[in-house]
Coordinates of C-alpha atoms and ligand atoms in Angstrom, one line a residue:
M1 CA 38.4 -18.2 -11.9
P2 CA 39.0 -18.8 -15.7
I3 CA 38.9 -22.4 -16.7
P4 CA 42.2 -23.7 -18.2
C5 CA 41.2 -25.0 -21.8
T6 CA 43.3 -26.1 -24.9
L7 CA 42.5 -24.2 -28.0
I8 CA 43.3 -25.8 -31.3
P9 CA 42.3 -23.4 -34.2
G10 CA 43.0 -25.9 -36.8
D11 CA 43.3 -25.8 -40.3
G12 CA 41.4 -24.0 -43.2
I13 CA 38.4 -22.1 -42.1
G14 CA 39.5 -23.1 -38.4
P15 CA 41.5 -20.0 -37.3
E16 CA 38.8 -17.7 -38.9
I17 CA 35.8 -19.4 -36.9
T18 CA 37.8 -19.8 -33.8
E19 CA 38.6 -16.2 -33.3
A20 CA 34.8 -15.4 -34.0
T21 CA 34.0 -18.0 -31.2
I22 CA 36.5 -16.6 -28.8
S23 CA 35.3 -12.9 -29.2
V24 CA 31.6 -14.1 -28.7
L25 CA 32.6 -16.3 -25.3
A26 CA 34.3 -13.2 -24.1
A27 CA 31.7 -11.0 -24.6
A28 CA 29.2 -13.3 -22.8
G29 CA 31.6 -13.1 -19.9
A30 CA 32.6 -16.5 -20.4
T31 CA 36.5 -16.7 -19.0
F32 CA 38.8 -19.4 -20.3
D33 CA 42.3 -19.5 -19.8
W34 CA 43.2 -20.5 -23.5
E35 CA 46.5 -22.9 -24.0
R36 CA 46.8 -22.6 -27.8
Q37 CA 48.2 -25.4 -29.4
V38 CA 48.5 -26.7 -32.9
A39 CA 47.5 -30.2 -34.8
G40 CA 46.7 -31.3 -38.2
A41 CA 48.3 -29.6 -41.1
A42 CA 49.1 -26.5 -38.7
G43 CA 50.9 -29.2 -36.4
V44 CA 53.1 -30.6 -39.4
A45 CA 54.0 -27.2 -40.4
A46 CA 54.9 -26.0 -36.9
R47 CA 56.1 -29.3 -35.3
G48 CA 56.7 -31.8 -37.9
T49 CA 53.6 -33.8 -36.9
P50 CA 49.9 -33.6 -36.8
M51 CA 49.6 -34.7 -33.3
P52 CA 52.4 -32.8 -31.6
D53 CA 53.4 -34.2 -28.0
E54 CA 52.7 -30.5 -26.5
T55 CA 49.3 -30.6 -27.9
L56 CA 48.6 -34.0 -26.3
E57 CA 50.1 -32.9 -22.9
S58 CA 48.2 -29.9 -23.0
I59 CA 44.7 -31.6 -23.2
R60 CA 46.2 -34.1 -20.7
R61 CA 46.5 -31.3 -18.4
T62 CA 43.3 -29.2 -19.0
R63 CA 41.0 -32.2 -19.8
L64 CA 39.4 -29.6 -21.8
A65 CA 39.9 -28.7 -25.7
L66 CA 37.9 -26.5 -28.1
K67 CA 39.1 -27.4 -31.3
G68 CA 38.7 -26.2 -35.1
P69 CA 38.6 -28.7 -38.0
L70 CA 41.8 -30.5 -38.9
E71 CA 43.1 -31.6 -42.1
T72 CA 44.9 -35.0 -42.1
P73 CA 47.9 -34.6 -44.3
I74 CA 48.6 -37.6 -46.6
G75 CA 51.7 -39.9 -45.6
E76 CA 51.6 -38.7 -41.9
G77 CA 50.7 -42.3 -40.5
Y78 CA 47.3 -41.2 -39.5
R79 CA 44.0 -42.3 -41.1
S80 CA 42.3 -39.0 -39.5
V81 CA 43.9 -36.9 -36.8
N82 CA 40.3 -36.7 -35.5
V83 CA 39.9 -40.3 -35.1
A84 CA 43.2 -40.5 -33.7
L85 CA 42.5 -37.6 -30.9
R86 CA 39.4 -39.5 -30.0
Q87 CA 41.1 -42.8 -29.4
T88 CA 44.0 -41.4 -27.6
F89 CA 41.8 -39.9 -25.0
D90 CA 38.9 -42.6 -25.3
L91 CA 36.4 -39.9 -26.0
Y92 CA 33.6 -42.6 -26.2
A93 CA 30.6 -40.7 -26.9
N94 CA 30.1 -38.2 -29.5
V95 CA 27.4 -36.1 -28.9
R96 CA 25.7 -33.9 -31.7
P97 CA 22.6 -31.8 -31.1
A98 CA 20.5 -30.6 -33.7
R99 CA 17.8 -28.0 -33.4
D100 CA 15.7 -26.0 -36.2
I101 CA 16.6 -22.5 -35.6
V102 CA 16.5 -21.1 -39.4
P103 CA 13.0 -19.8 -40.1
G104 CA 11.1 -21.1 -43.1
G105 CA 13.5 -24.3 -43.1
R106 CA 12.0 -27.4 -44.6
F107 CA 11.3 -28.9 -41.0
E108 CA 9.9 -27.6 -37.7
G109 CA 10.1 -28.8 -34.5
V110 CA 13.3 -30.9 -34.8
D111 CA 15.3 -31.0 -31.7
I112 CA 17.4 -34.4 -31.8
V113 CA 20.6 -35.3 -29.9
L114 CA 22.5 -37.7 -31.8
I115 CA 24.9 -39.6 -29.5
R116 CA 27.6 -41.9 -31.5
E117 CA 29.7 -44.5 -30.3
N118 CA 33.0 -43.0 -31.1
T119 CA 35.7 -45.5 -30.5
E120 CA 34.8 -48.8 -31.7
G121 CA 32.7 -50.3 -34.8
L122 CA 34.3 -50.2 -38.2
Y123 CA 36.4 -47.3 -37.1
A124 CA 38.5 -49.6 -34.8
G125 CA 40.9 -49.6 -37.8
L126 CA 41.1 -53.3 -38.1
E127 CA 41.5 -53.7 -42.1
H128 CA 43.3 -55.9 -44.3
Y129 CA 43.4 -56.8 -48.0
I130 CA 43.5 -60.4 -48.9
R131 CA 45.5 -61.8 -51.4
I132 CA 43.8 -64.7 -54.1
G133 CA 46.2 -65.9 -56.5
D134 CA 48.3 -63.1 -57.9
D135 CA 46.3 -60.3 -56.9
P136 CA 47.1 -59.1 -53.6
Q137 CA 44.1 -56.7 -53.1
A138 CA 41.6 -59.3 -54.5
A139 CA 39.5 -58.7 -51.4
A140 CA 39.3 -56.4 -48.5
E141 CA 38.2 -57.1 -44.8
S142 CA 37.0 -54.7 -42.2
V143 CA 36.1 -55.8 -38.7
A144 CA 33.4 -53.9 -36.8
L145 CA 34.4 -54.3 -33.0
V146 CA 31.6 -53.7 -30.7
T147 CA 32.4 -54.7 -27.2
R148 CA 30.0 -54.7 -24.1
V149 CA 31.8 -52.5 -22.1
G150 CA 32.0 -50.0 -25.2
S151 CA 28.3 -50.4 -25.8
E152 CA 27.3 -50.0 -22.1
R153 CA 29.0 -47.0 -21.5
V154 CA 27.7 -45.0 -24.5
V155 CA 24.3 -46.1 -24.0
R156 CA 24.4 -45.5 -20.2
Y157 CA 25.9 -42.1 -21.4
A158 CA 22.8 -41.4 -23.7
F159 CA 20.3 -41.9 -20.7
E160 CA 22.1 -40.0 -18.3
Y161 CA 22.4 -37.2 -20.7
A162 CA 18.6 -37.5 -21.3
L163 CA 18.0 -37.4 -17.5
R164 CA 20.1 -34.4 -17.0
H165 CA 18.6 -32.4 -20.0
N166 CA 15.2 -33.2 -19.1
R167 CA 14.9 -35.5 -22.4
K168 CA 11.9 -37.9 -22.6
K169 CA 13.1 -40.7 -24.8
V170 CA 16.4 -42.8 -26.1
T171 CA 16.0 -44.5 -29.6
L172 CA 18.7 -46.9 -30.1
V173 CA 19.4 -47.5 -33.8
H174 CA 21.0 -50.8 -35.0
K175 CA 21.1 -53.3 -37.8
A176 CA 20.6 -56.5 -35.6
N177 CA 18.6 -58.2 -38.0
I178 CA 21.3 -58.6 -40.3
L179 CA 24.6 -58.0 -38.1
K180 CA 23.4 -60.5 -35.4
Y181 CA 26.5 -60.5 -33.4
S182 CA 28.2 -57.0 -33.5
Q183 CA 24.8 -55.2 -33.6
G184 CA 23.1 -57.7 -31.7
L185 CA 25.2 -57.3 -28.8
F186 CA 24.9 -53.4 -29.0
R187 CA 21.2 -53.8 -29.1
S188 CA 21.0 -56.4 -26.1
V189 CA 23.4 -54.3 -24.0
G190 CA 21.1 -51.3 -25.1
Q191 CA 17.8 -53.0 -23.7
R192 CA 19.4 -54.2 -20.3
V193 CA 20.6 -50.5 -19.7
A194 CA 17.1 -49.3 -20.8
R195 CA 15.6 -51.3 -18.2
E196 CA 17.3 -49.2 -15.4
Y197 CA 15.9 -46.3 -16.5
D198 CA 12.4 -47.6 -16.9
G199 CA 9.6 -45.1 -15.9
R200 CA 12.3 -42.1 -16.0
V201 CA 13.4 -42.2 -19.7
A202 CA 11.5 -43.9 -22.2
Y203 CA 13.2 -46.3 -24.8
D204 CA 12.4 -47.6 -28.4
E205 CA 14.7 -49.0 -31.2
R206 CA 14.7 -48.5 -34.7
I207 CA 16.5 -50.5 -37.5
I208 CA 19.2 -48.0 -39.4
D209 CA 17.4 -48.1 -42.7
A210 CA 13.9 -47.3 -41.2
A211 CA 15.4 -44.8 -38.8
A212 CA 16.9 -42.7 -42.0
M213 CA 13.6 -42.9 -43.6
Q214 CA 11.6 -41.7 -40.4
L215 CA 14.4 -38.9 -39.7
V216 CA 13.4 -37.5 -43.1
I217 CA 9.5 -38.1 -43.0
R218 CA 8.8 -37.2 -39.3
P219 CA 11.9 -36.0 -37.5
E220 CA 10.0 -34.5 -34.5
Q221 CA 9.4 -38.0 -33.3
F222 CA 13.1 -38.2 -32.3
D223 CA 14.6 -37.2 -29.2
V224 CA 17.8 -38.6 -28.1
I225 CA 19.4 -41.1 -30.5
V226 CA 22.1 -43.7 -29.6
T227 CA 24.0 -45.7 -32.2
T228 CA 27.5 -47.5 -33.3
N229 CA 30.1 -45.4 -34.9
L230 CA 29.5 -45.5 -38.9
F231 CA 26.0 -45.4 -38.4
G232 CA 26.4 -42.2 -36.2
D233 CA 28.6 -40.7 -38.4
I234 CA 26.2 -40.6 -41.4
L235 CA 22.9 -40.2 -39.5
S236 CA 24.6 -36.9 -37.6
D237 CA 25.1 -35.4 -41.2
L238 CA 21.5 -36.4 -42.2
V239 CA 20.2 -34.7 -38.8
S240 CA 22.4 -31.5 -39.3
G241 CA 20.8 -31.2 -42.9
L242 CA 17.4 -31.3 -41.2
V243 CA 18.2 -28.0 -39.7
G244 CA 20.0 -26.0 -42.0
G245 CA 23.5 -27.7 -42.9
L246 CA 26.9 -28.2 -41.3
G247 CA 27.4 -24.7 -40.8
L248 CA 25.0 -25.0 -37.6
A249 CA 26.0 -28.4 -36.3
P250 CA 28.3 -28.7 -33.0
G251 CA 29.7 -31.7 -31.5
A252 CA 31.2 -32.6 -28.2
N253 CA 33.5 -35.7 -27.7
I254 CA 33.1 -37.0 -24.3
G255 CA 35.5 -39.1 -22.3
K256 CA 36.2 -39.9 -18.6
D257 CA 39.4 -38.2 -18.6
A258 CA 38.9 -35.4 -21.1
A259 CA 36.6 -33.8 -23.6
I260 CA 36.9 -32.2 -27.0
F261 CA 34.6 -29.9 -28.6
E262 CA 34.5 -29.1 -32.5
A263 CA 32.3 -28.3 -35.2
V264 CA 30.8 -31.2 -37.1
H265 CA 32.1 -29.9 -40.5
G266 CA 35.6 -29.9 -41.9
T267 CA 38.1 -27.3 -42.9
A268 CA 36.0 -26.1 -45.7
P269 CA 39.2 -25.7 -48.2
D270 CA 36.7 -24.2 -51.0
I271 CA 36.1 -21.0 -48.6
A272 CA 39.3 -20.9 -46.5
G273 CA 40.9 -17.6 -46.3
Q274 CA 38.1 -15.7 -47.4
G275 CA 36.4 -14.6 -44.2
I276 CA 33.0 -15.8 -45.0
A277 CA 32.7 -19.2 -43.2
N278 CA 29.9 -19.4 -40.7
P279 CA 31.0 -19.7 -37.2
S280 CA 27.9 -20.8 -35.7
A281 CA 28.8 -24.7 -35.3
L282 CA 32.1 -23.8 -33.4
I283 CA 30.1 -21.2 -31.2
L284 CA 27.3 -23.7 -30.7
A285 CA 30.2 -26.1 -29.8
A286 CA 31.7 -23.7 -27.3
C287 CA 28.3 -23.6 -25.7
L288 CA 28.4 -27.3 -25.2
M289 CA 31.5 -26.7 -23.4
L290 CA 30.0 -24.2 -21.5
D291 CA 27.5 -26.7 -20.5
H292 CA 30.0 -29.2 -19.7
V293 CA 31.7 -27.2 -17.1
G294 CA 28.5 -26.3 -15.4
D295 CA 28.0 -22.8 -16.8
R296 CA 24.5 -23.3 -18.3
F297 CA 23.8 -19.8 -17.8
R298 CA 26.3 -18.2 -20.2
A299 CA 25.7 -21.3 -22.8
D300 CA 21.9 -20.2 -23.0
R301 CA 22.9 -16.9 -23.2
I302 CA 25.0 -17.1 -26.2
R303 CA 22.5 -19.7 -27.8
R304 CA 19.6 -17.2 -27.5
A305 CA 22.0 -14.5 -28.8
L306 CA 22.8 -16.8 -32.1
E307 CA 19.4 -17.8 -32.6
A308 CA 18.1 -14.2 -32.5
T309 CA 20.8 -13.2 -34.9
I310 CA 19.7 -16.0 -37.4
K311 CA 15.9 -15.2 -36.8
A312 CA 16.5 -11.5 -37.5
G313 CA 17.8 -12.5 -40.8
R314 CA 19.6 -9.4 -41.7
I315 CA 23.1 -10.2 -40.8
L316 CA 24.0 -13.8 -42.1
T317 CA 26.8 -15.7 -43.7
K318 CA 26.8 -16.9 -47.3
D319 CA 25.7 -20.4 -46.6
L320 CA 22.7 -19.2 -44.7
G321 CA 21.9 -16.8 -47.8
G322 CA 23.4 -13.8 -46.6
T323 CA 26.5 -11.6 -47.3
A324 CA 28.1 -11.2 -44.0
T325 CA 31.6 -12.2 -43.2
T326 CA 32.7 -14.3 -40.2
S327 CA 33.5 -11.3 -38.1
Q328 CA 30.4 -9.3 -38.9
F329 CA 28.2 -12.3 -38.1
A330 CA 30.2 -12.8 -34.8
D331 CA 29.6 -8.9 -34.1
A332 CA 26.0 -9.3 -34.6
V333 CA 25.8 -12.1 -32.2
I334 CA 27.6 -10.3 -29.7
S335 CA 25.2 -7.2 -30.2
H336 CA 22.3 -9.7 -29.3
I337 CA 23.9 -10.8 -25.9
S338 CA 21.6 -9.5 -23.2
Ligands
NAI1 P1 33.8 -29.7 -45.1 O1 32.8 -30.0 -44.1 O2 35.0 -29.0 -44.9 O3 33.1 -28.9 -46.4 C1 31.9 -29.5 -47.1 C2 31.0 -28.4 -47.7 O4 30.4 -27.4 -46.6 C3 32.0 -27.3 -48.2 O5 31.3 -26.8 -49.4 C4 32.2 -26.3 -47.4 O6 32.5 -24.9 -47.9 C5 30.9 -26.1 -46.5 N1 31.1 -25.8 -44.9 C6 31.7 -26.3 -44.2 N2 31.7 -25.7 -43.1 C7 31.3 -24.7 -43.1 C8 31.1 -23.3 -42.7 N3 31.4 -23.2 -41.3 N4 30.5 -22.3 -43.1 C9 30.0 -22.2 -44.5 N5 30.3 -23.5 -45.2 C10 30.6 -24.5 -44.6 O7 34.1 -31.2 -45.7 P2 35.2 -32.0 -46.8 O8 35.4 -30.8 -48.0 O9 34.7 -33.1 -47.2 O10 36.5 -31.9 -46.1 C11 37.5 -31.0 -46.0 C12 38.6 -31.4 -45.0 O11 38.2 -31.2 -43.7 C13 39.1 -32.8 -45.1 O12 40.6 -32.7 -45.0 C14 38.8 -33.5 -44.0 O13 39.4 -34.8 -43.7 C15 38.7 -32.7 -43.1 N6 37.5 -32.8 -41.9 C16 37.7 -32.6 -40.6 C17 36.8 -32.8 -39.7 C18 37.3 -32.4 -38.2 O14 38.3 -31.9 -38.1 N7 36.3 -32.5 -37.5 C19 35.6 -33.2 -40.0 C20 35.3 -33.4 -41.4 C21 36.3 -33.4 -42.4

């Protein structure tokens, strides 16, 4: 039975990489019943808002979405449509796996899953200016909101993810030495949850600055990483850089009632409309979606075909050093599906 799924092609390179991804999914025999919807700049153009009700209702119904990158038009009342979508559906865990598949890259043996808290921290949107004398913007204050419940569910998700995917270790990344309350709470909740998994999943901790250095010096020591929102945002781009860049980095936004799968990268306005974007990140995001709905078989089939295409090195998009178009690359992936 085809699985109902909301499909948001998105803005910029979004529609190009979405078409490529759908053709790869179809070739692997994955059948989804796509409900096409718009958001971001396409949402403003079609329905006058970056977050149309129809799109939100569709996600509420299907509880599953594959989404291209979205542009947040200035002056539409949203800081970021992506952040707003995550908060609307309470998608508390952002899962970003990174594995080196490009041969001859700078690092070997990188296989990291970064799990970022997705709804709290400095992204809670609690910001304001403070007037001093006649300067209304003399200072600015942002609140990093960390709750026990929010910390516990994302750390638990990381441990459950580790168990499900046969991972050995969860590393909690924090800055509790300085931010003793907010980061301290995240860390102490993490230590308590970790004790429940004692003997099944190993646990260690790193301070964010040391983690950043270690990730560059010896990335192979990391397995699953769990951290708060802003650190996760920064580290996930760092981690994607270890394995060949944004064109290869998928992400999953997981909540209790819905899950949205997307590429980590944005709309790439500099190459939009040229048909040269790398669709790998969205294809890999679709694989995470297949994992999520229990179709690990087809997910692995596509992942193997994508890896074989990249390792063959003949048909690659420009960001990977080749000259192939988006659709030529997708066709090459399809030809490797066995
Ligand atoms: P970006 O990720 O769109 O682009 C950064 C660089 O990476 C550009 O040179 C671009 O050409 C390249 N790139 C990105 N994806 C690529 C791909 N698949 N193939 C080949 N090259 C690729 O980041 P930028 O320029 O900071 O943001 C552009 C827009 O995207 C902004 O409006 C931003 O708000 C939005 N954005 C949306 C996201 C989402 O929907 N999840 C995430 C990040 C940014």
